[in-house]
Backbone as CSV, one residue per row, in Angstrom:
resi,resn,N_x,N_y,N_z,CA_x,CA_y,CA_z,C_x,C_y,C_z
1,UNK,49.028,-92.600,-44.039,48.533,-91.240,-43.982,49.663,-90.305,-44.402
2,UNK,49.255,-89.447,-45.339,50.482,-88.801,-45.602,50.098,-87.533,-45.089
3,UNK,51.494,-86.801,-45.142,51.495,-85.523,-44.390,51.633,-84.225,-45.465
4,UNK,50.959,-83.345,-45.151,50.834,-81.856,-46.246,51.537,-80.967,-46.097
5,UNK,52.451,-80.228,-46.711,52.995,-79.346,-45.693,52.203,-78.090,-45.959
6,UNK,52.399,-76.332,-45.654,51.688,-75.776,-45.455,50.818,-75.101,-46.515
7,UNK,51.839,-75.226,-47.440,51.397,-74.257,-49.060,50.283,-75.777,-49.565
8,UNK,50.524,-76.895,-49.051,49.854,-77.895,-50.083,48.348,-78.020,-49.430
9,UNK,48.444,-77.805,-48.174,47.649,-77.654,-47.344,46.360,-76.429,-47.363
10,UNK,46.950,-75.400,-47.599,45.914,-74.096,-47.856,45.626,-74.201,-49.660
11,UNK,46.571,-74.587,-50.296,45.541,-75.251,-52.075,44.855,-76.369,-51.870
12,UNK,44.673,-77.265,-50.795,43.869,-78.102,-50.886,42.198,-77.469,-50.958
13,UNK,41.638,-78.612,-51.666,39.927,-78.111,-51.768,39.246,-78.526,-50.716
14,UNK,38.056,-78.161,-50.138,37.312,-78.663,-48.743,36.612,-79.504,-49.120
15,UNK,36.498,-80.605,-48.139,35.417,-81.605,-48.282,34.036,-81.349,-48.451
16,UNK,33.394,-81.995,-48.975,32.164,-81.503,-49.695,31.103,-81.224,-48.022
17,UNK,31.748,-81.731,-46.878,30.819,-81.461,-45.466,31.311,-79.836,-45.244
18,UNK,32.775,-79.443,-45.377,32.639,-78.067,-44.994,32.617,-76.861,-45.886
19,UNK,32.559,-77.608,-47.368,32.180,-76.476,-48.567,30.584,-76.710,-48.233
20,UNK,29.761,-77.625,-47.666,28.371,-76.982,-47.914,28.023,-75.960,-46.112
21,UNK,28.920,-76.089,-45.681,29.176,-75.662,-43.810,28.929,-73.642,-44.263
22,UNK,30.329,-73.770,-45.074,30.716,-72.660,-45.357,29.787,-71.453,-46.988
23,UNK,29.181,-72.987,-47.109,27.799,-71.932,-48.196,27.263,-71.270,-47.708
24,UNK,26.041,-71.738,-46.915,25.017,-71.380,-46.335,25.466,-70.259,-45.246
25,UNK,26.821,-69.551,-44.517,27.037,-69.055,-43.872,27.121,-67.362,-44.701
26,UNK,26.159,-66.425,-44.213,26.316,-64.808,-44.784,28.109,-64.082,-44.318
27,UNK,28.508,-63.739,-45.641,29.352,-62.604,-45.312,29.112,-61.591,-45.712
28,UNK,29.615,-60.624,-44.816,29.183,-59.452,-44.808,28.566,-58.637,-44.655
29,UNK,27.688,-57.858,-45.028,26.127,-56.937,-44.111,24.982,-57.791,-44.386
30,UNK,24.267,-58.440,-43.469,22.731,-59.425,-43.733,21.918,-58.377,-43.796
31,UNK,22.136,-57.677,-43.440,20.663,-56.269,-43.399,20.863,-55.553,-44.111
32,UNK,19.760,-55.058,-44.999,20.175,-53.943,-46.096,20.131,-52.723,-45.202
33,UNK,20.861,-51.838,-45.574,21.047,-49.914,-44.685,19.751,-49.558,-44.024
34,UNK,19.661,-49.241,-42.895,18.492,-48.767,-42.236,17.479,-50.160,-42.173
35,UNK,17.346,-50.745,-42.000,16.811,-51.768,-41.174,17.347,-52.729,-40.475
36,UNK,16.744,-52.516,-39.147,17.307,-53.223,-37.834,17.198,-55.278,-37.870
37,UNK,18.563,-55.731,-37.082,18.156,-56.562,-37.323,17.388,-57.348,-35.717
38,UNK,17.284,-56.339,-35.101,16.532,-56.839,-34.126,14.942,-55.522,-34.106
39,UNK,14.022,-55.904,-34.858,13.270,-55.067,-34.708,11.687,-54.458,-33.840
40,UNK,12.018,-55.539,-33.076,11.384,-55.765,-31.854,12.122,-55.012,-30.401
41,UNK,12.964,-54.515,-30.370,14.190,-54.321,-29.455,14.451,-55.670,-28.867
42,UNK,15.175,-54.882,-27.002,15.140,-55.807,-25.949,14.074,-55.784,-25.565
43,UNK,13.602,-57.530,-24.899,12.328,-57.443,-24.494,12.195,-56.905,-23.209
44,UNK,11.100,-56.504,-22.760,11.038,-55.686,-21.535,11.484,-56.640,-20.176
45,UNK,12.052,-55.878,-19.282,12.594,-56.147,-18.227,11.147,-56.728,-17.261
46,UNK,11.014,-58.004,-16.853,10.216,-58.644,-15.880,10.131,-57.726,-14.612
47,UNK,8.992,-57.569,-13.811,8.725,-57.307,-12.652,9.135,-57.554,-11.472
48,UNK,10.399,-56.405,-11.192,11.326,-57.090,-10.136,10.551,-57.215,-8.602
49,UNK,10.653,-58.301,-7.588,9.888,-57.949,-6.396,9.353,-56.728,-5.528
50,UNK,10.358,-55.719,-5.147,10.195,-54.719,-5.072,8.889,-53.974,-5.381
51,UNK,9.302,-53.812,-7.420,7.665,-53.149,-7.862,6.910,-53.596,-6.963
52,UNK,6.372,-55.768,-7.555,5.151,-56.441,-6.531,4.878,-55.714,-5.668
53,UNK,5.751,-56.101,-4.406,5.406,-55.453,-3.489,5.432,-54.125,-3.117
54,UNK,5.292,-52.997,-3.660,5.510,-51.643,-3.651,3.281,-51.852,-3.837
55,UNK,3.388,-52.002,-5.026,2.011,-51.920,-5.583,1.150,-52.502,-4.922
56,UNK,0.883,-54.213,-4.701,0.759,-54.872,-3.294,0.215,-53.817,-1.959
57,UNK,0.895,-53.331,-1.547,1.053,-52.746,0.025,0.446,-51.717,-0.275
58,UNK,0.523,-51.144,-1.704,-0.127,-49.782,-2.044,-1.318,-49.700,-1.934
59,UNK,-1.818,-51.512,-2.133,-3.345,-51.259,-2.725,-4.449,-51.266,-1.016
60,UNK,-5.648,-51.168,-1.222,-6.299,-50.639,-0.406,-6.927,-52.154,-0.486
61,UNK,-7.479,-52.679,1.162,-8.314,-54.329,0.914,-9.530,-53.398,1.545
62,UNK,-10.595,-54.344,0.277,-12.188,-54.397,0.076,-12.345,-54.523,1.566
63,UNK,-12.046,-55.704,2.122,-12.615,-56.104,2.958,-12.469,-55.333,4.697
64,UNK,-11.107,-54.455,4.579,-10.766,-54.334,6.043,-11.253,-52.581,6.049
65,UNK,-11.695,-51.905,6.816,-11.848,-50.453,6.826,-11.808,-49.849,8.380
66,UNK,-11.198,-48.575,8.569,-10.905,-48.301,9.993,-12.366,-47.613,10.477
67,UNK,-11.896,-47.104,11.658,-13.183,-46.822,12.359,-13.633,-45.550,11.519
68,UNK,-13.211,-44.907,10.560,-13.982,-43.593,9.984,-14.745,-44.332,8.661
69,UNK,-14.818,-45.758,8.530,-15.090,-46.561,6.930,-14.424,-46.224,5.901
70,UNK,-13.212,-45.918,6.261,-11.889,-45.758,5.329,-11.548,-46.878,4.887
71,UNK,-11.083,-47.297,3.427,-10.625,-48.542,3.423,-8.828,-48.304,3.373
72,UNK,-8.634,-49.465,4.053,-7.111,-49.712,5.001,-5.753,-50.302,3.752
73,UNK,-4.488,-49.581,3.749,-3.573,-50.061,3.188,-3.207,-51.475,3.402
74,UNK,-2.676,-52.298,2.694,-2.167,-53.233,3.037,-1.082,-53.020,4.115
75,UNK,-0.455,-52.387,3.399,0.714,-51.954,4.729,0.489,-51.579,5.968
76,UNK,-0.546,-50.747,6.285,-1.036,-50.573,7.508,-1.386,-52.096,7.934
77,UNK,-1.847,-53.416,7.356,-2.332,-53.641,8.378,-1.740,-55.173,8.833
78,UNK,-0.305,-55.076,7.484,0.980,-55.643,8.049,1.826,-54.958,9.298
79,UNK,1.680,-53.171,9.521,2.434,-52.630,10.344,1.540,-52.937,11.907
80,UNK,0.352,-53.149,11.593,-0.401,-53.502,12.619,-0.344,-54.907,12.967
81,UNK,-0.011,-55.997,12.170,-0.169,-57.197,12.958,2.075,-57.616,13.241
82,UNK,2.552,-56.457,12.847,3.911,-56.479,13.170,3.848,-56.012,15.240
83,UNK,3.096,-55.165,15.055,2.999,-54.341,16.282,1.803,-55.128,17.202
84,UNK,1.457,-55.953,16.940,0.367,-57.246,18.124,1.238,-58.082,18.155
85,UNK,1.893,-58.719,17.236,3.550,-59.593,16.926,4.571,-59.309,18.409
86,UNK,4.981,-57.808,18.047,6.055,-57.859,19.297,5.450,-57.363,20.633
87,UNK,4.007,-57.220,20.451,3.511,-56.539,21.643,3.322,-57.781,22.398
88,UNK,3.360,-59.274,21.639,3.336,-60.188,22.424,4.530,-60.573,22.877
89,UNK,5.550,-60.532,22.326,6.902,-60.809,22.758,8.039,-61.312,21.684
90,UNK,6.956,-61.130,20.353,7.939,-61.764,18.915,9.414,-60.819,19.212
91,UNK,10.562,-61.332,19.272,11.711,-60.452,19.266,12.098,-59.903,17.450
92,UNK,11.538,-60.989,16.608,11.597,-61.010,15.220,10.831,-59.433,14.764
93,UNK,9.856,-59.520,15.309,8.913,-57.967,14.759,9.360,-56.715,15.611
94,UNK,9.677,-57.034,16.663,10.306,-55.872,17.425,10.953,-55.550,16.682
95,UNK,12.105,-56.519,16.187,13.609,-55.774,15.487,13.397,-54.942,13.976
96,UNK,12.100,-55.816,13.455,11.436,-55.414,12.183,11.460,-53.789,12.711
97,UNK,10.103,-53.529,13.334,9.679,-52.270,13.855,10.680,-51.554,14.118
98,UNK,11.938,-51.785,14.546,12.952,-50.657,15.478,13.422,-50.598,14.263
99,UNK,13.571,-51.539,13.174,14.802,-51.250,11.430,14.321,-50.206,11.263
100,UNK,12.493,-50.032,11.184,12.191,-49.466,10.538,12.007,-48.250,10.615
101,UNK,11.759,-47.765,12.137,11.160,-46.602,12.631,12.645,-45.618,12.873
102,UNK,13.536,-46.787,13.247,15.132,-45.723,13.920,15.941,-46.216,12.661
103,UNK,15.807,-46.766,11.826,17.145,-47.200,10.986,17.796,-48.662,11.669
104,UNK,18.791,-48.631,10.563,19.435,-50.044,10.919,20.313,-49.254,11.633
105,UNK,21.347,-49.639,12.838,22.000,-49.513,13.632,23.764,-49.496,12.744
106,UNK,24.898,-48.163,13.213,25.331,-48.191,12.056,26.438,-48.654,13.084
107,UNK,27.618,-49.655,12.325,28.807,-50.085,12.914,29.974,-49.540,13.011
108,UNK,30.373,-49.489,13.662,31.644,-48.762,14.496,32.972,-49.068,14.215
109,UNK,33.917,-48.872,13.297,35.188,-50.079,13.521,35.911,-49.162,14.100
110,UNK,36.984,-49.566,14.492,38.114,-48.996,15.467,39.324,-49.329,14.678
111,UNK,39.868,-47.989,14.520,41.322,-48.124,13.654,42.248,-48.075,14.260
112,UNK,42.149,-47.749,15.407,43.267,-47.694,16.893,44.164,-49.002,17.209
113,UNK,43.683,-50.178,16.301,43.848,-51.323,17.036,45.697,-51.327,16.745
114,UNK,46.251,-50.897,15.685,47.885,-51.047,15.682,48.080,-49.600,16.353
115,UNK,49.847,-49.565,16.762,50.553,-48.988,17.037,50.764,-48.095,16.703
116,UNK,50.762,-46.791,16.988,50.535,-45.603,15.961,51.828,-45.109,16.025
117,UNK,52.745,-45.556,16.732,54.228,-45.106,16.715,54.853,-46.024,15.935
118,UNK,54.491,-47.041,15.276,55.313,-48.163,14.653,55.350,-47.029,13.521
119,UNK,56.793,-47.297,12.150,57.229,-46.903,11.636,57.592,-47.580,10.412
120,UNK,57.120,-47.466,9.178,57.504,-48.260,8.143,58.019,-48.002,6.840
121,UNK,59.820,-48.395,7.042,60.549,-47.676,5.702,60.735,-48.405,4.582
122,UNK,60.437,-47.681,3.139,60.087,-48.566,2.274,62.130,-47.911,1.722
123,UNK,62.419,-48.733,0.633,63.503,-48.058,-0.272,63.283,-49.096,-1.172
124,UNK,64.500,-48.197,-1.981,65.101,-49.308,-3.189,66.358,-50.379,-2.869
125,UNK,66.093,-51.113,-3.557,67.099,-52.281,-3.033,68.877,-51.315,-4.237
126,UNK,69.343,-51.527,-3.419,71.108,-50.942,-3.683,70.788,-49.645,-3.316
127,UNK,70.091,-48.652,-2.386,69.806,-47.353,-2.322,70.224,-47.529,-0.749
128,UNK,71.502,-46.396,-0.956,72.309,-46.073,0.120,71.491,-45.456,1.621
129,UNK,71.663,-46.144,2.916,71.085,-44.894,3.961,72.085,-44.151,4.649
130,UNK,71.229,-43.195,4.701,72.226,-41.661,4.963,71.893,-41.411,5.981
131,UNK,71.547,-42.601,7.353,72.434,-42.359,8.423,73.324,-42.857,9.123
């Protein structure tokens, strides 16, 4: 095997696998001026859960109606079997119900926990102290 050095190396010709590699590959602008090459755009963003269930809860069921023959939200009548849930003793729907009605409960940290008299001197290293 002989060895090339660098000038003999870049005049060498390409093997006929990466002169046909390097045909078929476009340089330069593939699109003529003013036409896109994605002309469809991005495709639309899928239906995150949320929406579902926003729309879901929104909708009104055929089947359930209150005592005026109103027909009933979905949500109402998840908030209603949340509230027979902890009225039996579910601790799970209670906590649901209290997120919902008071908020989530907000946490407290305590910054007190170090020494508020401790003292911390920074310098430069070879920087004289002047006391």
């Amino acid at each position: 095997m002989t060895r090339l050095s660098a000038v003999d190396f870049a005049m060498a010709k390409p093997s006929p696998k990466t002169e046909k590699k390097t045909a078929d590959k476009t340089v330069g602008k593939p699109f003529p001026k003013g036409v896109s090459g994605n002309p469809k755009g991005r495709p639309k963003k899928g239906t995150t859960w949320k929406e579902t269930i926003t729309r879901l809860t929104n909708q009104a069921r055929i089947d359930e109606t209150d005592e005026n023959k109103r027909k009933v939200l979905v949500k109402a009548l998840i908030v209603k079997k949340q509230i027979e849930l902890a009225l039996a003793g579910d601790k799970h729907a209670t906590k649901f119900l209290a997120e919902r009605e008071e908020g989530m409960p907000r946490q407290s940290i305590d910054y007190t926990e170090h020494d508020p008299d401790e003292v911390v001197e920074i310098g430069f290293k070879g920087e004289a102290e002047s006391e």
